[in-house]
GROMACS .gro file of C-alpha atoms in nm:
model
  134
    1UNK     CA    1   0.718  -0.089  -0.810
    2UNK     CA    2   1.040   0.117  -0.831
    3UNK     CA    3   0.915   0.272  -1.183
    4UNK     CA    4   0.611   0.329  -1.030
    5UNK     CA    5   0.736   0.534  -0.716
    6UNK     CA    6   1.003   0.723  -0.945
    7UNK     CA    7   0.683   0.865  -1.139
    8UNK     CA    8   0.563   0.926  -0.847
    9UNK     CA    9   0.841   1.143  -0.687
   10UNK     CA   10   0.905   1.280  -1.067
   11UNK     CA   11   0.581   1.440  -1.062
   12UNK     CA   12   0.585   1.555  -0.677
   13UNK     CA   13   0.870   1.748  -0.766
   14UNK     CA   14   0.751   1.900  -1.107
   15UNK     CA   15   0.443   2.037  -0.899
   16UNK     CA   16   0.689   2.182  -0.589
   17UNK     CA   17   0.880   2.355  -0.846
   18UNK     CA   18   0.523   2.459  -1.090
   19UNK     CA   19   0.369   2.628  -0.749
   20UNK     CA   20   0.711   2.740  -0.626
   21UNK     CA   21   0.693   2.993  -0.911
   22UNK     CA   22   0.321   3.138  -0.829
   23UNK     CA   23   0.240   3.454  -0.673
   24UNK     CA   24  -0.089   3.531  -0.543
   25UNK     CA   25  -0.266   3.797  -0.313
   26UNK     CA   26  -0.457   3.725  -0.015
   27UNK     CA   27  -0.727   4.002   0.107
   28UNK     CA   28  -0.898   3.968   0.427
   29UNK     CA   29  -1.210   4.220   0.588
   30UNK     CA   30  -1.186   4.232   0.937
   31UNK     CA   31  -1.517   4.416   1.110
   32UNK     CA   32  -1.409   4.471   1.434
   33UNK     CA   33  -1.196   4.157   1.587
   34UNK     CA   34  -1.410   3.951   1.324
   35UNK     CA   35  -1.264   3.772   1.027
   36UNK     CA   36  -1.568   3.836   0.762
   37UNK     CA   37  -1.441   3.804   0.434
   38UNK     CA   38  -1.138   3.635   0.283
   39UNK     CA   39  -1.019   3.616  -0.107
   40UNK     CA   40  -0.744   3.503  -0.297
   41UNK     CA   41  -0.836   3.598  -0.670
   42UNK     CA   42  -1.002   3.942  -0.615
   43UNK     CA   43  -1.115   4.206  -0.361
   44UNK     CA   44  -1.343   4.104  -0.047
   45UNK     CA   45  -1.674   4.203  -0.018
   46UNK     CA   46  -1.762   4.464   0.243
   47UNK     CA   47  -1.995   4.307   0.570
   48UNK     CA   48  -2.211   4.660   0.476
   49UNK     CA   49  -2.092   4.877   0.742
   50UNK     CA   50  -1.884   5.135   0.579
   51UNK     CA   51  -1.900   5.482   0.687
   52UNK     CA   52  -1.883   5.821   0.543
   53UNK     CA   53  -1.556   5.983   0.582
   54UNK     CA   54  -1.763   6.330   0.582
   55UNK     CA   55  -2.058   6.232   0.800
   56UNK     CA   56  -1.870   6.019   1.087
   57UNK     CA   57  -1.534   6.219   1.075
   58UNK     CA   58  -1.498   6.183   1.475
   59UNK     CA   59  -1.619   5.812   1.510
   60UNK     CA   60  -1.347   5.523   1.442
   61UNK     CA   61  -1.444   5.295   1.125
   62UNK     CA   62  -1.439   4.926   1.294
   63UNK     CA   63  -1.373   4.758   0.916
   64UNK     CA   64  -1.004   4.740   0.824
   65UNK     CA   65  -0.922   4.542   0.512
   66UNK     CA   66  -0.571   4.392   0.511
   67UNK     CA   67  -0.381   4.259   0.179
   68UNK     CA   68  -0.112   4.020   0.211
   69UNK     CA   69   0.123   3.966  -0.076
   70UNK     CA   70   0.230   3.584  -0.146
   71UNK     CA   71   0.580   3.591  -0.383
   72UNK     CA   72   0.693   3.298  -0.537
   73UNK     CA   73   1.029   3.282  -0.669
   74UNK     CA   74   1.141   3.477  -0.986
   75UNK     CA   75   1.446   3.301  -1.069
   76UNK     CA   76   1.559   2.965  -1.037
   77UNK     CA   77   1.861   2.813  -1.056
   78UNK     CA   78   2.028   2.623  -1.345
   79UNK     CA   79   2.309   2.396  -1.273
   80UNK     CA   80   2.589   2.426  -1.500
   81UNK     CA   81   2.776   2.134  -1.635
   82UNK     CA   82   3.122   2.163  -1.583
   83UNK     CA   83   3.430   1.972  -1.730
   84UNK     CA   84   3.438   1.636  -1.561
   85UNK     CA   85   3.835   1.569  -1.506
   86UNK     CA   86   4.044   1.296  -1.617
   87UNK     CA   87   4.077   1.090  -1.285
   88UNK     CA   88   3.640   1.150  -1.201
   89UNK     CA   89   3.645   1.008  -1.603
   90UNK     CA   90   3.833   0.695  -1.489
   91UNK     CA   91   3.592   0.656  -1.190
   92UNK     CA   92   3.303   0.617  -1.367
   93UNK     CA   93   3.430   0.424  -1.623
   94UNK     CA   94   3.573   0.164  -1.391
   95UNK     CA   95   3.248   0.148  -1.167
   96UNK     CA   96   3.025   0.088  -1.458
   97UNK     CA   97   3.251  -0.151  -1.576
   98UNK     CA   98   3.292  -0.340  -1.233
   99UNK     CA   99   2.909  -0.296  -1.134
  100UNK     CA  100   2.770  -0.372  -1.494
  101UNK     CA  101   2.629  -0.720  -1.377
  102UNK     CA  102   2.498  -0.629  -1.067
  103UNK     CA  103   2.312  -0.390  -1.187
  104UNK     CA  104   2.138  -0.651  -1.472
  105UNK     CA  105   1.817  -0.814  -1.355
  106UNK     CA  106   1.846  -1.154  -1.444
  107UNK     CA  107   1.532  -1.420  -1.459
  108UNK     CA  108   1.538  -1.819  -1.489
  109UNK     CA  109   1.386  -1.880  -1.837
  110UNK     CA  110   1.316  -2.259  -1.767
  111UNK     CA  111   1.163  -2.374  -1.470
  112UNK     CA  112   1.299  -2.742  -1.424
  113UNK     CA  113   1.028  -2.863  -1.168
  114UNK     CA  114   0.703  -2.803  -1.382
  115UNK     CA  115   0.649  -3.139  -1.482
  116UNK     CA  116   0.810  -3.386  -1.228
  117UNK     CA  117   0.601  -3.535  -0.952
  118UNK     CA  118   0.736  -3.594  -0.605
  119UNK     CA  119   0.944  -3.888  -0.508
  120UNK     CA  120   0.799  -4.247  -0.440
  121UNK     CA  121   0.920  -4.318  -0.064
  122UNK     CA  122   1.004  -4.631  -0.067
  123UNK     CA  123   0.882  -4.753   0.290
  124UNK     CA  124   0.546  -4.621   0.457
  125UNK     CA  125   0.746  -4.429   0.770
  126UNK     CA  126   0.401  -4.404   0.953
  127UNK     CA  127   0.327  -4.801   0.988
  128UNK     CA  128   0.687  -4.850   1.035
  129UNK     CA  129   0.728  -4.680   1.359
  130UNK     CA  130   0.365  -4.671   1.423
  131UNK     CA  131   0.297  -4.313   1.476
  132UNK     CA  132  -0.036  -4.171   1.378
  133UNK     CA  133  -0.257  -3.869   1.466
  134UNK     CA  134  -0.559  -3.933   1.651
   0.00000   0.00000   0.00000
């Protein structure tokens, strides 16, 4: 179980840092107060109602397209290993050392009550003091 849910978490993380690193583009066509149109890979479509700069110069256009920019991180950071010092050294050395058996998954190799059968009892208890389930 504890393999299993290290995998798991191993693999959450590898995909947090994989889609921390993307950058995408997200275009959206409003017409009017109306979402219409929205795309991640490419350009939207238009709903059809585009007008001539030259022939409606006076009217408002009511489409507006709108582009948002999604940046995922360029750089990420490397730890850098550093000199461990002498008394950190002596530390870890003396917890592994101290911990080394607790940390050791030990099983019983013989199991000692495979073959016996229970114990004769000597006197019948029930008939003796007469107690019995009706």
């Amino acid at each position: 179980m504890k393999q299993f849910f290290l995998k798991i978490v191993t693999i959450t993380l590898s995909f947090l840092v994989l889609f921390s690193t993307f950058s995408f583009t997200v275009d959206t066509h409003y017409c009017g107060d109306f979402l219409m149109d929205v795309s991640i890979l490419g350009e939207t479509d238009g709903c059809g109602m585009q007008m001539d700069k030259q022939v409606f110069a006076k009217k408002k256009n009511c489409c507006k397209d709108e582009v948002h920019k999604v940046e995922g991180q360029d750089e990420l950071q490397v730890q850098k290993v550093e000199q461990i010092s002498f008394e950190n050294q002596q530390f870890l050395a003396s917890f592994v050392v101290s911990y080394q058996d607790l940390l050791i998954i030990g099983e019983s190799k013989t199991t000692f009550y495979k073959d016996f059968s229970p114990p004769d009892i000597p006197r019948n208890y029930q008939v003796l003091y007469q107690s019995f389930l009706i």
